[in-house]
Short mmCIF file of C-alpha atoms in Angstrom, two decimals:
data_model
loop_
_atom_site.label_atom_id
_atom_site.label_comp_id
_atom_site.label_asym_id
_atom_site.label_seq_id
_atom_site.Cartn_x
_atom_site.Cartn_y
_atom_site.Cartn_z
CA MET A 1 0.00 0.00 0.00
CA LEU A 2 1.03 3.58 -0.70
CA ILE A 3 -0.49 6.71 0.76
CA LEU A 4 -0.58 9.35 -1.96
CA ALA A 5 -0.77 12.83 -0.47
CA CYS A 6 -2.13 15.91 -2.17
CA PRO A 7 -0.14 19.07 -1.33
CA ASP A 8 -3.02 20.84 0.43
CA TYR A 9 -3.51 17.97 2.92
CA ALA A 10 -0.01 16.51 2.99
CA GLY A 11 0.60 16.71 6.73
CA HIS A 12 -2.57 14.79 7.52
CA ALA A 13 -1.77 12.14 4.90
CA THR A 14 1.73 11.72 6.31
CA ARG A 15 0.29 11.14 9.77
CA ILE A 16 -2.11 8.49 8.43
CA ALA A 17 0.82 6.74 6.71
CA GLU A 18 2.83 6.81 9.94
CA LEU A 19 -0.04 5.23 11.86
CA LEU A 20 -0.34 2.51 9.22
CA GLY A 21 3.41 1.97 8.87
CA VAL A 22 3.31 2.43 5.09
CA PRO A 23 5.11 4.89 2.78
CA CYS A 24 3.67 8.25 1.84
CA ARG A 25 4.52 10.11 -1.35
CA LEU A 26 3.36 13.41 -2.78
CA LEU A 27 1.16 13.89 -5.83
CA ASP A 28 2.73 16.54 -8.07
CA ILE A 29 0.10 19.13 -9.00
CA HIS A 30 0.74 22.30 -10.99
CA ARG A 31 -2.01 24.75 -11.89
CA PHE A 32 -1.48 26.76 -15.06
CA PRO A 33 -2.53 30.42 -15.28
CA ASP A 34 -5.62 29.45 -17.31
CA GLY A 35 -6.85 27.19 -14.49
CA GLU A 36 -5.92 23.82 -15.96
CA SER A 37 -3.95 21.34 -13.84
CA ARG A 38 -0.94 19.21 -14.65
CA VAL A 39 -0.95 16.09 -12.44
CA LYS A 40 1.92 13.63 -12.04
CA VAL A 41 1.86 10.48 -9.89
CA PRO A 42 5.09 9.13 -8.37
CA LEU A 43 6.31 5.88 -9.92
CA PRO A 44 6.44 2.97 -9.43
CA LEU A 45 3.06 2.32 -7.80
CA PRO A 46 2.00 -0.65 -5.69
CA ALA A 47 -1.24 -2.55 -6.24
CA HIS A 48 -3.15 -0.50 -3.63
CA VAL A 49 -2.94 3.30 -3.71
CA VAL A 50 -4.73 5.43 -1.11
CA PHE A 51 -5.38 9.03 -2.13
CA VAL A 52 -5.84 11.38 0.85
CA ARG A 53 -7.54 14.65 0.01
CA THR A 54 -10.29 16.58 1.73
CA LEU A 55 -12.80 18.10 -0.69
CA HIS A 56 -13.67 21.60 0.44
CA GLN A 57 -13.32 24.17 -2.39
CA PRO A 58 -13.73 21.11 -4.59
CA ASN A 59 -14.01 21.98 -8.28
CA ALA A 60 -10.33 21.87 -9.29
CA LYS A 61 -9.72 19.01 -6.85
CA LEU A 62 -12.30 16.79 -8.55
CA VAL A 63 -10.64 17.24 -11.94
CA GLU A 64 -7.22 16.53 -10.42
CA LEU A 65 -8.53 13.35 -8.80
CA LEU A 66 -9.90 12.27 -12.18
CA LEU A 67 -6.50 12.78 -13.80
CA ALA A 68 -4.58 11.15 -10.95
CA ALA A 69 -6.84 8.10 -10.63
CA ALA A 70 -6.78 7.36 -14.36
CA THR A 71 -3.00 7.74 -14.42
CA ALA A 72 -2.53 5.49 -11.38
CA ARG A 73 -4.54 2.71 -13.01
CA ARG A 74 -2.58 3.11 -16.25
CA HIS A 75 0.61 2.56 -14.26
CA GLY A 76 -0.49 -0.64 -12.55
CA ALA A 77 -2.53 0.26 -9.46
CA HIS A 78 -5.36 -2.27 -9.10
CA ARG A 79 -7.15 -0.85 -6.08
CA LEU A 80 -7.69 2.87 -5.56
CA THR A 81 -9.02 4.21 -2.28
CA LEU A 82 -10.06 7.80 -1.65
CA VAL A 83 -9.89 9.15 1.88
CA ALA A 84 -11.90 12.39 1.79
CA PRO A 85 -12.59 13.53 5.37
CA TYR A 86 -14.96 16.17 3.99
CA LEU A 87 -17.06 15.02 1.04
CA CYS A 88 -18.30 17.77 -1.27
CA TYR A 89 -21.59 18.28 -3.13
CA MET A 90 -23.74 16.25 -0.73
CA ARG A 91 -26.27 19.00 0.13
CA GLN A 92 -28.12 19.01 -3.23
CA ASP A 93 -30.04 15.74 -3.13
CA LEU A 94 -33.24 16.81 -4.91
CA GLU A 95 -34.22 18.83 -7.98
CA PHE A 96 -35.85 21.59 -5.95
CA THR A 97 -36.70 23.61 -9.07
CA PRO A 98 -36.90 22.24 -12.62
CA GLY A 99 -33.53 21.98 -14.30
CA GLU A 100 -31.36 21.93 -11.16
CA ALA A 101 -28.53 19.39 -11.14
CA VAL A 102 -28.83 16.82 -8.34
CA SER A 103 -25.16 17.13 -7.50
CA GLN A 104 -25.13 14.55 -4.71
CA GLY A 105 -25.88 11.69 -7.09
CA ILE A 106 -23.79 13.06 -9.96
CA VAL A 107 -20.63 13.64 -7.92
CA GLY A 108 -21.21 10.48 -5.88
CA ASP A 109 -21.40 8.37 -9.04
CA PHE A 110 -18.33 10.13 -10.43
CA LEU A 111 -16.23 9.32 -7.34
CA GLY A 112 -17.59 5.77 -7.14
CA GLY A 113 -16.50 5.23 -10.73
CA LEU A 114 -12.98 6.49 -10.08
CA PHE A 115 -12.27 4.73 -6.78
CA ASP A 116 -12.86 1.26 -5.40
CA ASP A 117 -13.37 2.68 -1.90
CA VAL A 118 -14.49 6.14 -0.76
CA LEU A 119 -14.00 6.90 2.95
CA THR A 120 -15.46 10.03 4.50
CA VAL A 121 -16.48 11.45 7.88
CA ASP A 122 -20.02 12.62 8.75
CA PRO A 123 -21.23 13.22 5.19
CA HIS A 124 -23.90 15.91 4.87
CA LEU A 125 -26.84 13.65 4.02
CA HIS A 126 -30.39 14.99 4.28
CA ARG A 127 -33.08 12.71 2.93
CA ILE A 128 -31.00 9.53 2.76
CA ASP A 129 -29.56 7.51 5.62
CA ARG A 130 -26.70 5.70 3.91
CA LEU A 131 -23.77 6.89 1.82
CA ASP A 132 -24.26 4.09 -0.70
CA ALA A 133 -27.46 5.85 -1.82
CA ALA A 134 -25.25 8.77 -2.91
CA ILE A 135 -22.30 6.63 -4.08
CA PRO A 136 -23.91 3.52 -5.57
CA ARG A 137 -20.72 2.06 -7.02
CA GLY A 138 -17.68 0.66 -5.22
CA ASN A 139 -17.35 0.60 -1.46
CA PRO A 140 -18.49 3.82 0.23
CA VAL A 141 -17.56 3.97 3.93
CA THR A 142 -19.05 6.42 6.42
CA LEU A 143 -17.06 7.23 9.54
CA SER A 144 -18.26 9.28 12.50
CA ALA A 145 -16.48 11.92 14.54
CA ALA A 146 -18.99 11.39 17.36
CA VAL A 147 -16.61 9.65 19.77
CA PRO A 148 -13.68 12.12 19.51
CA LEU A 149 -16.13 15.03 19.67
CA ALA A 150 -17.79 13.52 22.74
CA ARG A 151 -14.42 13.07 24.45
CA LEU A 152 -13.51 16.70 23.82
CA ILE A 153 -16.85 18.04 25.04
CA THR A 154 -16.99 15.93 28.19
CA ALA A 155 -13.40 16.91 29.04
CA ARG A 156 -14.17 20.62 28.72
CA TRP A 157 -17.86 20.87 29.68
CA PRO A 158 -18.89 17.66 31.47
CA GLU A 159 -22.35 18.95 32.45
CA ALA A 160 -23.18 20.49 29.06
CA LEU A 161 -26.52 20.31 27.32
CA LEU A 162 -26.06 19.46 23.65
CA ILE A 163 -28.42 21.19 21.24
CA GLY A 164 -28.77 20.64 17.53
CA PRO A 165 -29.73 23.83 15.69
CA ASP A 166 -32.11 21.97 13.33
CA GLY A 167 -33.60 18.60 12.55
CA GLU A 168 -30.80 17.78 10.12
CA SER A 169 -28.32 17.81 13.02
CA GLU A 170 -30.29 15.28 15.08
CA GLN A 171 -28.25 12.26 14.03
CA TRP A 172 -24.94 13.89 15.03
CA VAL A 173 -26.30 15.28 18.30
CA ALA A 174 -27.77 11.94 19.34
CA ASN A 175 -24.57 10.03 18.53
CA ILE A 176 -22.35 12.47 20.43
CA ALA A 177 -24.71 12.59 23.41
CA ALA A 178 -24.77 8.79 23.58
CA ALA A 179 -20.98 8.55 23.33
CA GLY A 180 -20.48 11.14 26.08
CA GLY A 181 -23.45 10.31 28.31
CA LEU A 182 -24.82 13.83 27.86
CA GLU A 183 -28.30 15.33 27.65
CA CYS A 184 -29.43 16.61 24.26
CA ALA A 185 -32.29 18.42 22.53
CA ILE A 186 -33.09 19.59 18.99
CA SER A 187 -34.18 22.99 17.69
CA HIS A 188 -36.37 23.64 14.66
CA LYS A 189 -35.14 25.70 11.69
CA VAL A 190 -36.81 27.36 8.74
CA ARG A 191 -34.39 28.56 6.05
CA HIS A 192 -35.43 31.44 3.79
CA GLY A 193 -32.03 31.81 2.07
CA ASP A 194 -28.31 31.05 2.48
CA ARG A 195 -28.00 33.67 5.25
CA ASP A 196 -31.64 34.04 6.34
CA VAL A 197 -32.82 31.49 8.90
CA CYS A 198 -35.31 31.29 11.76
CA VAL A 199 -34.58 28.97 14.69
CA SER A 200 -37.01 27.82 17.39
CA LEU A 201 -35.24 26.48 20.48
CA PRO A 202 -36.41 23.30 22.22
CA GLN A 203 -38.46 23.54 25.41
CA ALA A 204 -35.61 22.66 27.75
CA ARG A 205 -34.34 24.33 30.93
CA LEU A 206 -31.60 26.70 29.84
CA ASP A 207 -31.16 29.20 32.67
CA GLY A 208 -27.62 29.02 34.04
CA ARG A 209 -26.64 26.08 31.84
CA THR A 210 -23.65 25.49 29.60
CA VAL A 211 -24.86 24.64 26.10
CA VAL A 212 -22.87 23.15 23.23
CA LEU A 213 -24.37 23.58 19.78
CA ILE A 214 -23.64 20.57 17.58
CA ASP A 215 -23.68 20.31 13.79
CA ASP A 216 -21.89 18.47 11.02
CA ILE A 217 -21.04 21.60 9.00
CA ALA A 218 -20.63 25.30 9.71
CA SER A 219 -20.49 27.32 6.48
CA THR A 220 -22.12 30.74 6.89
CA GLY A 221 -22.71 30.15 10.62
CA ARG A 222 -26.11 31.86 10.49
CA THR A 223 -28.02 28.96 12.05
CA LEU A 224 -25.55 28.65 14.92
CA ALA A 225 -25.53 32.42 15.42
CA GLU A 226 -29.32 32.65 15.60
CA ALA A 227 -29.46 29.76 18.06
CA ALA A 228 -26.70 31.31 20.22
CA MET A 229 -28.48 34.67 20.47
CA GLN A 230 -31.68 32.98 21.60
CA LEU A 231 -29.84 30.77 24.09
CA LYS A 232 -28.16 33.75 25.73
CA ALA A 233 -31.52 35.59 25.81
CA ARG A 234 -33.05 32.61 27.62
CA GLY A 235 -30.37 32.62 30.28
CA ALA A 236 -27.73 30.15 29.12
CA ARG A 237 -24.55 30.76 31.11
CA ALA A 238 -22.23 29.84 28.24
CA VAL A 239 -22.72 28.80 24.63
CA HIS A 240 -20.13 26.85 22.68
CA ALA A 241 -20.23 25.18 19.26
CA ALA A 242 -18.60 22.00 18.00
CA VAL A 243 -18.79 20.80 14.40
CA THR A 244 -17.16 18.15 12.27
CA HIS A 245 -16.50 20.32 9.21
CA ALA A 246 -15.53 24.00 9.58
CA LEU A 247 -16.12 25.73 6.25
CA ILE A 248 -16.76 29.08 7.89
CA ASP A 249 -14.61 32.07 6.91
CA ALA A 250 -13.02 34.58 9.29
CA GLY A 251 -15.72 37.21 8.93
CA SER A 252 -18.55 34.76 9.58
CA LEU A 253 -16.66 33.29 12.50
CA ALA A 254 -16.28 36.75 14.05
CA ALA A 255 -20.03 37.28 13.59
CA LEU A 256 -20.65 33.96 15.28
CA HIS A 257 -18.66 35.01 18.34
CA ALA A 258 -20.44 38.38 18.35
CA ALA A 259 -23.76 36.52 18.42
CA GLY A 260 -22.78 34.80 21.66
CA VAL A 261 -20.74 31.71 20.80
CA ASP A 262 -17.93 31.66 23.37
CA THR A 263 -15.90 28.82 21.85
CA PHE A 264 -16.00 27.33 18.35
CA LEU A 265 -14.30 23.95 17.82
CA SER A 266 -14.01 21.59 14.87
CA SER A 267 -12.31 18.44 13.68
CA ASN A 268 -9.41 18.73 11.26
CA SER A 269 -11.40 17.34 8.34
CA VAL A 270 -10.95 20.82 6.83
CA PRO A 271 -7.88 22.86 7.85
CA HIS A 272 -9.18 25.74 10.00
CA PRO A 273 -7.98 27.76 13.02
CA SER A 274 -10.71 26.09 15.11
CA ASN A 275 -9.36 22.55 14.60
CA ALA A 276 -9.25 20.75 17.94
CA ILE A 277 -9.89 17.10 17.04
CA GLU A 278 -7.50 14.92 15.04
CA LEU A 279 -9.20 12.47 12.71
CA GLU A 280 -6.04 10.67 11.53
CA PRO A 281 -6.37 7.72 13.97
CA LEU A 282 -9.99 7.18 12.89
CA LEU A 283 -9.08 7.37 9.20
CA ALA A 284 -6.03 5.14 9.55
CA GLU A 285 -8.03 2.45 11.31
CA ALA A 286 -10.65 2.53 8.54
CA VAL A 287 -7.97 2.14 5.86
CA ARG A 288 -6.42 -0.72 7.81
CA ALA A 289 -9.78 -2.47 7.89
CA LEU A 290 -9.88 -2.50 4.07
CA THR A 291 -6.86 -4.78 3.80
#
């Protein structure tokens, strides 16, 4: 086996290789001024090649994976595995208006056709329960950050109430609460636009409590911000947030803190200043289980 690291996630890939006791080499990627990519795989290749690349800001990355996977097979690799801690294009799972691309199925089928295995953490699935509904080919593997998140939360805030900002977060909140032996509740959300949301908090005792908002993804942060403002208004002593995937930019993060979020933490599925949970042991164990 060879771990093949992409430059933008090389440190994480190296750590996975160290945990597995296998070599790690770097994929050579050059982007031309016109936006095209030149991709070169290191030779020779073993039978099993594991590509490690997280897929935030995904468009160029998807093309580069296409080029790299095809080239690896041409040079003798028989099994290709993709480790993508964050999996892109999962939010669009229906044709909400006529003519919209259902990107979840399109990108899922694309990746399933390139790779024999696709490993990811807490994929952003709405109306389906299993990753193989989005990636029907190959061997899609869903991993959960619930246990490492629960360990972090119980170490910092052992009496915390976990709240999911909307129904879509219920699966993550329940898993983390169960892993940490914590109380949890779910809010209700109505979204009117990317940055326009209304949140109704659950009917739970909040006065004087420490609350941790839980979600799989923070992108604009508007849902978390709205929930935090209401929590503080209802007497919560402290409000923190913990997510698997931090896609939030600096300006939105500052707005989140201004809304009342005291601490914002994430896993390192996407490189971000808030990273507090290492996923490499989880990912390495999943790769080991493939062999």
